[in-house]
Short mmCIF file of C-alpha atoms and ligand atoms in Angstrom, two decimals:
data_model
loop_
_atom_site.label_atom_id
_atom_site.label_comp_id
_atom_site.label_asym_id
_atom_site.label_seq_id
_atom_site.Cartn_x
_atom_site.Cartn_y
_atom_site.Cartn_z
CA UNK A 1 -36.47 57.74 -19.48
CA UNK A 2 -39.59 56.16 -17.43
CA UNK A 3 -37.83 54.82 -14.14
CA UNK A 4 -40.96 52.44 -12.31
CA UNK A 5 -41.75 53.31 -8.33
CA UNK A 6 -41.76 49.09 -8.43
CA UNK A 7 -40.81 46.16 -10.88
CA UNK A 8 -41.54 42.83 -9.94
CA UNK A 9 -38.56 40.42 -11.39
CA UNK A 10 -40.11 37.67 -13.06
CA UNK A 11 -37.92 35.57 -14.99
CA UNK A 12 -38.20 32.43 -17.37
CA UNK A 13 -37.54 30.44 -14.20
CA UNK A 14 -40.60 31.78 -12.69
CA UNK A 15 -42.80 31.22 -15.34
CA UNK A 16 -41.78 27.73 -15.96
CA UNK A 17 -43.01 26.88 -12.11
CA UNK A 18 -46.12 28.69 -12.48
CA UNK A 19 -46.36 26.31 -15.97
CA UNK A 20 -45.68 23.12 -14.00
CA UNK A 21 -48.24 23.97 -11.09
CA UNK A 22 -50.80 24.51 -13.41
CA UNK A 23 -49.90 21.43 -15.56
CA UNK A 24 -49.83 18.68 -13.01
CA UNK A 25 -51.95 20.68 -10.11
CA UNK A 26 -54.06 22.94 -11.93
CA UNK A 27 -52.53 25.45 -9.49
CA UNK A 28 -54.13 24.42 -6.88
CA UNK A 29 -53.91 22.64 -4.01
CA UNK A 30 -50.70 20.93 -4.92
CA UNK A 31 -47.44 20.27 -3.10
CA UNK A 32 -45.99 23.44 -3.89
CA UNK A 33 -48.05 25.13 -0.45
CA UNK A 34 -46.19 22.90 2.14
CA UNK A 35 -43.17 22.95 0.39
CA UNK A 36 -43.28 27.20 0.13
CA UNK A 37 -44.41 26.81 3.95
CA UNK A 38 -41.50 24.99 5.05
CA UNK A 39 -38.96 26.81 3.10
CA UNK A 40 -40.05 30.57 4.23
CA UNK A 41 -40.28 29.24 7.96
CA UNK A 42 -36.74 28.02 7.37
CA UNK A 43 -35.99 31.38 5.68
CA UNK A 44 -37.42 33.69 8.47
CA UNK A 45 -36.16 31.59 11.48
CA UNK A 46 -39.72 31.15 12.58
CA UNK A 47 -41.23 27.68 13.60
CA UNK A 48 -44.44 27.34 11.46
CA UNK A 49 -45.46 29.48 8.18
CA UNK A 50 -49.01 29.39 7.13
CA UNK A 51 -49.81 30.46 3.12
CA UNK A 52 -52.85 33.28 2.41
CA UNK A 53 -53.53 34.61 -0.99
CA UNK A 54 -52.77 38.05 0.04
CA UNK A 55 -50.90 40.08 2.89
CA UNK A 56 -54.59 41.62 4.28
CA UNK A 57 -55.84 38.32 4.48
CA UNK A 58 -52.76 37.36 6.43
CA UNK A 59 -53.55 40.21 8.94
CA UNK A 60 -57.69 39.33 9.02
CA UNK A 61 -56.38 35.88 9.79
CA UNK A 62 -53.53 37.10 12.40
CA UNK A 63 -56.78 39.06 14.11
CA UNK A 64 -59.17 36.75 14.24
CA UNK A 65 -56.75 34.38 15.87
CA UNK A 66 -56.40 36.96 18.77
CA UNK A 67 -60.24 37.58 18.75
CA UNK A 68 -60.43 34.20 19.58
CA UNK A 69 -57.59 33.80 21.92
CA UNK A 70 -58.20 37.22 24.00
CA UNK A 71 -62.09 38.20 22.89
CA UNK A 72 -63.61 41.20 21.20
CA UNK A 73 -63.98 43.68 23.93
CA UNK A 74 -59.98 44.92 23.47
CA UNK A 75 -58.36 48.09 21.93
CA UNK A 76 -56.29 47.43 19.36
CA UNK A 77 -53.65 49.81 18.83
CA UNK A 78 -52.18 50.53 14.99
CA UNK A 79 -50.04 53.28 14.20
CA UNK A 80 -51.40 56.20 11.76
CA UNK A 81 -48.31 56.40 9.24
CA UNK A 82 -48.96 53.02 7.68
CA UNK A 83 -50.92 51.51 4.71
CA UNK A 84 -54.89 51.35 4.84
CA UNK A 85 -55.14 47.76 5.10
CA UNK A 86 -53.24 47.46 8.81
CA UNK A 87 -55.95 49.97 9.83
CA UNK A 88 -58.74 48.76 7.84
CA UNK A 89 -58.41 45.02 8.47
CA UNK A 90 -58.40 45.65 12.70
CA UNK A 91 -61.29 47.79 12.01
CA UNK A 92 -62.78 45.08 10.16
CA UNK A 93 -62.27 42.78 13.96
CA UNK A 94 -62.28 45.48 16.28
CA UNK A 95 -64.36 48.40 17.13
CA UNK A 96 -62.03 49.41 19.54
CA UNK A 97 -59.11 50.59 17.20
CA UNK A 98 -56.58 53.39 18.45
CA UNK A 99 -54.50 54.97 15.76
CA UNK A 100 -50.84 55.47 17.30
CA UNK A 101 -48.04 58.26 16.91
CA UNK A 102 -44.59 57.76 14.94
CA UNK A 103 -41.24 58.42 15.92
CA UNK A 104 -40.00 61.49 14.15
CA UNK A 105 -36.49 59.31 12.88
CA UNK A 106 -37.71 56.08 12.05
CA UNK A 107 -41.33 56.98 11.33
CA UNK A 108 -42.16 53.52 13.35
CA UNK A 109 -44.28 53.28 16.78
CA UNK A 110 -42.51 53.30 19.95
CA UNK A 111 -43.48 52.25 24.08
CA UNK A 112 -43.74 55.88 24.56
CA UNK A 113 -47.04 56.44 22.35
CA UNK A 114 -48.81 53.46 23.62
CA UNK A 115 -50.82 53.97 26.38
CA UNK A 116 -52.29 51.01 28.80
CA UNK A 117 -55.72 51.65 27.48
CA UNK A 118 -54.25 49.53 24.17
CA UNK A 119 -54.78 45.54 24.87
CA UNK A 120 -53.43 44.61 22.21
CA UNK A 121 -51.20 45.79 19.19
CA UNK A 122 -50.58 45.46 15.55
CA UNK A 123 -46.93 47.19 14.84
CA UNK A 124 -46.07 47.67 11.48
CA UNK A 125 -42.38 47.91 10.01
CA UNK A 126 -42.88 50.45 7.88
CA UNK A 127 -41.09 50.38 4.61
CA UNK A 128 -38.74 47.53 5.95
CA UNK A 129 -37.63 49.26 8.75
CA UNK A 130 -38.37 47.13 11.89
CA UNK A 131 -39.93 48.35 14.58
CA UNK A 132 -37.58 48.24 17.71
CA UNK A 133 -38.88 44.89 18.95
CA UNK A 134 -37.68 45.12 22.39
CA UNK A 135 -39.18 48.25 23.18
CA UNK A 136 -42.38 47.34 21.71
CA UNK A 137 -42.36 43.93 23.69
CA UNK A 138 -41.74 45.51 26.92
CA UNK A 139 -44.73 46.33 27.55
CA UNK A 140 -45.97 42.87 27.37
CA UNK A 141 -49.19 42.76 25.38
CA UNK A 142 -49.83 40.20 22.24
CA UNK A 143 -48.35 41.76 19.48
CA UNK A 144 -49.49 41.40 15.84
CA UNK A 145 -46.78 42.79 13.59
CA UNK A 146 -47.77 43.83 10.05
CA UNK A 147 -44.46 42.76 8.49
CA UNK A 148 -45.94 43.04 5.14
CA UNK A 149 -42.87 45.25 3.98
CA UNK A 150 -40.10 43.96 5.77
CA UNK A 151 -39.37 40.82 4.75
CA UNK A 152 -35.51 40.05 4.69
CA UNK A 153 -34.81 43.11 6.68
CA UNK A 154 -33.17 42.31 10.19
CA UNK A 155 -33.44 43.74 13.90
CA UNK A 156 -30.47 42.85 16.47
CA UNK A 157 -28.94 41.04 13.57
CA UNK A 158 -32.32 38.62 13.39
CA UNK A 159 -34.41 37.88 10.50
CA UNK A 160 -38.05 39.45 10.72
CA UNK A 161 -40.55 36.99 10.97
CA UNK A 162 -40.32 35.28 15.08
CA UNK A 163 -40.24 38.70 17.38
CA UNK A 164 -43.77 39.14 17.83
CA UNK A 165 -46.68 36.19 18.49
CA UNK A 166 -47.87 37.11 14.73
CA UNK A 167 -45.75 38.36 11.67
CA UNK A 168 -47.84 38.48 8.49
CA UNK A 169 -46.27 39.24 5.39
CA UNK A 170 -47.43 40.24 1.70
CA UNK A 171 -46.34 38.98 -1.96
CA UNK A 172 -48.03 41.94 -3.24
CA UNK A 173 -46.48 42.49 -6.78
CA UNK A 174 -44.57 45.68 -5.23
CA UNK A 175 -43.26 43.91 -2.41
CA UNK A 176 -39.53 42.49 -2.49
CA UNK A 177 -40.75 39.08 -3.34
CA UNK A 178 -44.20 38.34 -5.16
CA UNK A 179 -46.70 36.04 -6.61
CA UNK A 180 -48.62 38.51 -7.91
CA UNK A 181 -50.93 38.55 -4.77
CA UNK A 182 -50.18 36.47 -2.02
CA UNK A 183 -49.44 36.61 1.74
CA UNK A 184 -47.47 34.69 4.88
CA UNK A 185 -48.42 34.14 8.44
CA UNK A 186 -45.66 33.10 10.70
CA UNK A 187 -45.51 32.19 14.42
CA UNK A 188 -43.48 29.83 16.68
CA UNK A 189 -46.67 29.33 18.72
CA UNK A 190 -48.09 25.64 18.01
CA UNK A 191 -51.96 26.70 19.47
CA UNK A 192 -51.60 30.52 16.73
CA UNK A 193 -50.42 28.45 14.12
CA UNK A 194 -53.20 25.46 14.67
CA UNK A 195 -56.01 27.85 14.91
CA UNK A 196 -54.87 30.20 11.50
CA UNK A 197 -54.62 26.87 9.72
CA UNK A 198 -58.43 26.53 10.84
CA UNK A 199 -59.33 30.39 10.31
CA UNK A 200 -57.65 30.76 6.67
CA UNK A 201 -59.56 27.01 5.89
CA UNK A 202 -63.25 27.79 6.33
CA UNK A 203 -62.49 27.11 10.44
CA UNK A 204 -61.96 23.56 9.67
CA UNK A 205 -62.26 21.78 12.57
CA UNK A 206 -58.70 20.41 13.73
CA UNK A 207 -59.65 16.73 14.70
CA UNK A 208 -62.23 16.43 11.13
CA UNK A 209 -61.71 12.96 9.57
CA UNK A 210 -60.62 13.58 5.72
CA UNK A 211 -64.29 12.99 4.64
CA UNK A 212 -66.04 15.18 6.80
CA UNK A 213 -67.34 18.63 6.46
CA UNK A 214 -66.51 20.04 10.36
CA UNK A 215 -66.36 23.48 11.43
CA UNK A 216 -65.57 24.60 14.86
CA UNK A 217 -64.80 28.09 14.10
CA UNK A 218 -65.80 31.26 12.35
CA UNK A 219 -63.40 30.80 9.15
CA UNK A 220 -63.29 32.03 5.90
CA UNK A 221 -61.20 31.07 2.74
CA UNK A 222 -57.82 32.89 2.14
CA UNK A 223 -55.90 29.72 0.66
CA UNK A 224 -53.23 30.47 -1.54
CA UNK A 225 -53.27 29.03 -4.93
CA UNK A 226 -50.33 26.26 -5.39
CA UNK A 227 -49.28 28.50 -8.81
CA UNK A 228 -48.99 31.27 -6.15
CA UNK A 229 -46.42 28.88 -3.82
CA UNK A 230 -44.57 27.63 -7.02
CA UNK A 231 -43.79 31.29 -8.44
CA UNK A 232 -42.95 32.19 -4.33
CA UNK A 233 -40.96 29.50 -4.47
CA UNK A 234 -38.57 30.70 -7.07
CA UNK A 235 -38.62 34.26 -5.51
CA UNK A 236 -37.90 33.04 -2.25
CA UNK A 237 -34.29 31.81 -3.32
CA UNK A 238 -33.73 35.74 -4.55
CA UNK A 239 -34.43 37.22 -1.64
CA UNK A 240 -31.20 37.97 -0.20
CA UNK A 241 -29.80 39.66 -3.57
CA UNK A 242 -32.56 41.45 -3.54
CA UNK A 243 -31.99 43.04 -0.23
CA UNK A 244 -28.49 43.63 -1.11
CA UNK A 245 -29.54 45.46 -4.56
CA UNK A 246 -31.96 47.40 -2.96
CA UNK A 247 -29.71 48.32 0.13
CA UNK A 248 -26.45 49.20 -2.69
CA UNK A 249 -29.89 51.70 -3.93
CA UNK A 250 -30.58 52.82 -0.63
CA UNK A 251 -26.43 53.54 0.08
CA UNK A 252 -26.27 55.65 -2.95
CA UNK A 253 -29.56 57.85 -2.46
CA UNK A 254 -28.21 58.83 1.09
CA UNK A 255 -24.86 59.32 -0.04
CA UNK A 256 -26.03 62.00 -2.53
CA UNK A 257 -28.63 63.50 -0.75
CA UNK A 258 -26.96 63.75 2.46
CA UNK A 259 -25.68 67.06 2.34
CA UNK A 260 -28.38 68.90 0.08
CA UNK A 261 -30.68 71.09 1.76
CA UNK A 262 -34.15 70.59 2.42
CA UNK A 263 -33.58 66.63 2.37
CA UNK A 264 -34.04 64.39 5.29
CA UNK A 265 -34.62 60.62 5.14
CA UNK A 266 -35.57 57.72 7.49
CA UNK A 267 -33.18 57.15 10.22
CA UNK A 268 -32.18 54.52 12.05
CA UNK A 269 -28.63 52.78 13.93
CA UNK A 270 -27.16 49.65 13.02
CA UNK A 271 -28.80 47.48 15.30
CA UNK A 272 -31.57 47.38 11.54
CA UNK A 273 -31.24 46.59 8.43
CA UNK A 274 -33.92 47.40 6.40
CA UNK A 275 -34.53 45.48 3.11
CA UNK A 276 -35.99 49.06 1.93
CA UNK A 277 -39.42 47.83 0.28
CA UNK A 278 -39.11 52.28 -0.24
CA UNK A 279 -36.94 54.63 0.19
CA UNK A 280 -38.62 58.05 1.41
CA UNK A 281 -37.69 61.32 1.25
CA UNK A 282 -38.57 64.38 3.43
CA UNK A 283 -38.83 67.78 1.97
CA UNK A 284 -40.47 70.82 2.39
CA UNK A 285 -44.03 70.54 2.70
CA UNK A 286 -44.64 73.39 0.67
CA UNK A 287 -43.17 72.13 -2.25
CA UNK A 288 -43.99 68.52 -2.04
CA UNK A 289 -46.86 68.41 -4.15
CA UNK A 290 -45.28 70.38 -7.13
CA UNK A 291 -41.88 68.30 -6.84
CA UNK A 292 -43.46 65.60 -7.52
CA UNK A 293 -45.39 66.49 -10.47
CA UNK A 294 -42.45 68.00 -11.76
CA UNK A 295 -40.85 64.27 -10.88
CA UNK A 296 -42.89 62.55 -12.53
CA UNK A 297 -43.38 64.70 -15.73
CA UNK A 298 -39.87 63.87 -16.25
CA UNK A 299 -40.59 59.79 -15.75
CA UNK A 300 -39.38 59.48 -12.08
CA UNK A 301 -42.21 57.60 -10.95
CA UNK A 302 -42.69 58.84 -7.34
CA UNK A 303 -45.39 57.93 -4.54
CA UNK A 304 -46.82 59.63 -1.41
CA UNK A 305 -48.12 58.30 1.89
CA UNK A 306 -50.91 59.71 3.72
CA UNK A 307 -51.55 58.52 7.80
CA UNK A 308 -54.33 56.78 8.68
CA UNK A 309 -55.97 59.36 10.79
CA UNK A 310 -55.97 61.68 7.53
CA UNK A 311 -57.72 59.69 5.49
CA UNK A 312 -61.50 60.62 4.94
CA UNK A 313 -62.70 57.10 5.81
CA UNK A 314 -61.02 57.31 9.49
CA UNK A 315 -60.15 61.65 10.59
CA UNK A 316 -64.16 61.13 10.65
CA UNK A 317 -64.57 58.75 13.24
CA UNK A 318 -61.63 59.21 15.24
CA UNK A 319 -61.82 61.70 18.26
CA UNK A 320 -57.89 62.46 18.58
CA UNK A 321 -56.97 66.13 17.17
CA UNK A 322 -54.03 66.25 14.35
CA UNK A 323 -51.95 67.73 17.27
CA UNK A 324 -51.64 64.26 18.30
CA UNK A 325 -49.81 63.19 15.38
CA UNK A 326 -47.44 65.55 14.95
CA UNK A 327 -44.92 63.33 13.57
CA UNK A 328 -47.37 61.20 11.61
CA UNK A 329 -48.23 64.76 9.88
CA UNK A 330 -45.00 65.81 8.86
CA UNK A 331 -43.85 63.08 7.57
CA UNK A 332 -47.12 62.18 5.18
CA UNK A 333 -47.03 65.59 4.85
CA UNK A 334 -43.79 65.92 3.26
CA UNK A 335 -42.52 62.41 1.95
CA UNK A 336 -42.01 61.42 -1.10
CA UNK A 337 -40.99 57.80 -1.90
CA UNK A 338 -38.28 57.58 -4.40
CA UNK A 339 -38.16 54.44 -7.14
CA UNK A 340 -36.29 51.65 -5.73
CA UNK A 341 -36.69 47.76 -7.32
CA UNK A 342 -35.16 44.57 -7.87
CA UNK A 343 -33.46 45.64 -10.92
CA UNK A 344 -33.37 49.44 -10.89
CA UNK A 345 -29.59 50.16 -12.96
CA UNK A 346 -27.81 52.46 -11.98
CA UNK A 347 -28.52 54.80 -14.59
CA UNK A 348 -31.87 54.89 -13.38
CA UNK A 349 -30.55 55.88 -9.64
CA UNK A 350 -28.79 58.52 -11.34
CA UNK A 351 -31.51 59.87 -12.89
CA UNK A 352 -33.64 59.84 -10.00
CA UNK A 353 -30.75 61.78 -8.18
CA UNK A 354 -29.66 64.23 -10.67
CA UNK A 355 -33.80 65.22 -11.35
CA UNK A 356 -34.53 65.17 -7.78
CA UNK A 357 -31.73 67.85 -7.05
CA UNK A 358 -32.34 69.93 -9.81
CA UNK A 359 -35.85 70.14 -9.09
CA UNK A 360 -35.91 70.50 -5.53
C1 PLP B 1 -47.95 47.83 5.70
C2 PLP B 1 -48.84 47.00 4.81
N1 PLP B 1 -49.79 46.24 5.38
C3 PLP B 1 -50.58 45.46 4.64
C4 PLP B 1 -50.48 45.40 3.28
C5 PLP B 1 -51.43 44.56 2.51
O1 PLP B 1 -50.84 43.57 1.73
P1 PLP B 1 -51.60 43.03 0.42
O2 PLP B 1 -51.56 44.11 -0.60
O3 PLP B 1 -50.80 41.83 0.04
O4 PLP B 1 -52.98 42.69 0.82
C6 PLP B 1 -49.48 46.17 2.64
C7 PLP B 1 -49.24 46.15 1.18
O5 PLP B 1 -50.00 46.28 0.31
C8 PLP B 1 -48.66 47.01 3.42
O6 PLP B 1 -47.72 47.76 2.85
#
């Protein structure tokens, strides 16, 4: 048996929008954007959604905004355990990027690890957990948060998608929803939304007649294709059974591995719900490398995560010793992220379980 990390869930229905898009709009610039915009601002409880073609481009948009808003001469502050692109894509705006610590439970960023050299910050909810918002916000800088994985997932019984000034999402083809590639801003702030419209559109100037060719900032092009919105579209309306599914996944996996030795997972209290984009395992860091060859050998189709300030492109160039990141270290240092999709059957969850345990 070959159970997938990931499986995107396209169905007929899908397919049949992307058909129509590309009929009657040649997939792009059609109705299907405004439509997709409306509908996920509805979905995430935030005021205004903006459409990218991909979650980085979301996040290079979400910056520039703030480059614009606050200037370049700030520290940006990113935590280490999180995907290359939240790093990479600050980098890309910033030269002033700090690389943050992780709580040891939730493997998420907390006040404590943020010192008031950081300006600004770029949180990231990582693997669907949300960051605690409240803690985060109370130290009362702008607050980018690289929701890319959490979408669906709640904090304080909210929605992700209107805590912070900036959330910015992906519809990466692993993520819970997907058009293959694609990506959405989201803010309640008229001025952040008005100026990403400009900075995702070439920096289109705002007051441009229809004809004109006006550009009053430094934009680039990260539209979204209208086949993109039409198949988002579709997905959009599964989102909540596929948090459910995933969570039912998620219930399961702790269940069993709750009492075997040498397991730890993510934790977190009720006051989340994650819509677990992974589910992540700890385990000895000794062994982690040959458990999941073994893993995978036997088709369980496993994935590690490596911090930030590990990577080659970044331990370089950054002056803080691993000791700072203890927690960031342990954890890449001994995770291992379990398959967990859409559609994974039980019988697949079972043979995740029963091969993880006996090769442990
Ligand atoms: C935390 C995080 N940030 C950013 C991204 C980038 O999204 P995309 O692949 O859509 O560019 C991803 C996913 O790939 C991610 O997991």
């Amino acid at each position: 048996m070959i159970v997938e990390w990931s499986k995107p869930d396209i169905t007929q229905e899908e397919i049949n929008a992307g058909i129509i898009s590309l009929k009657t709009h040649i997939g792009a610039n059609g109705p299907n954007i405004e439509l997709l915009e409306k509908e996920f601002a509805e979905k995430v409880n935030s005021k205004y959604a903006i459409a990218v073609n991909n979650g980085t481009t979301a996040l290079m948009t979400a910056l520039m905004c703030f480059r614009e808003l606050y200037g370049p001469d700030k520290t940006i502050g990113v935590p280490s355990f999180t995907f290359i692109a939240s790093a990479n894509s600050a980098k890309t705006f910033y030269d002033n990027v700090e690389l943050l610590e992780c709580d040891k439970n939730t493997w998420n960023i907390k006040s404590e690890y943020i010192k008031n050299n950081i300006d600004l910050l770029m949180s990231v909810d990582v693997g669907g957990l949300s960051c605690d918002y409240d803690d985060l916000k109370s130290l009362n800088i702008p607050i980018i948060s690289d929701s890319a994985e959490s979408m669906g997932s709640t904090y304080k019984n909210e929605v992700i998608g209107s805590q912070c000034d900036i959330h910015c999402f992906s519809l990466h083809t692993a993520k819970i929803i997907t058009a293959g590639e694609g990506g959405m801003i989201t803010t309640n702030d008229s001025n952040i939304m008005q100026l990403c419209k400009s900075l995702m559109n070439h920096g289109y100037s705002r007051d441009k007649k229809s004809y004109e060719y006006k550009h009053d900032t430094m934009g680039l092009n990260f539209r979204m294709s209208d086949i993109q919105a039409a198949i988002a579209r579709v997905q959009l309306k599964k989102l909540d059974s596929y948090v459910e599914h995933r969570n039912k996944v998620a219930n399961t996996y702790k269940e069993e591995f709750k009492n075997v030795e040498g397991i730890s997972v993510q934790e977190f209290s009720d006051e989340y719900k994650s819509n677990y984009f992974f589910f992540g395992i700890l385990v000895d860091e000794n062994k982690r490398d040959s458990l999941v060859n073994k893993l995978i050998e036997k088709g369980v189709m496993v994935k590690t995560w490596t911090s930030v300030h590990a990577q080659p492109l970044w331990n370089y160039q950054f002056t803080k010793t691993p000791d700072y990141f203890t927690n960031a270290e342990k954890i890449s240092n001994s995770v291992i992220l379990l398959p967990i999709h859409n559609t994974i059957s039980e019988d697949e969850v079972d043979y995740v379980i029963k091969n993880v345990k006996e090769l442990l």
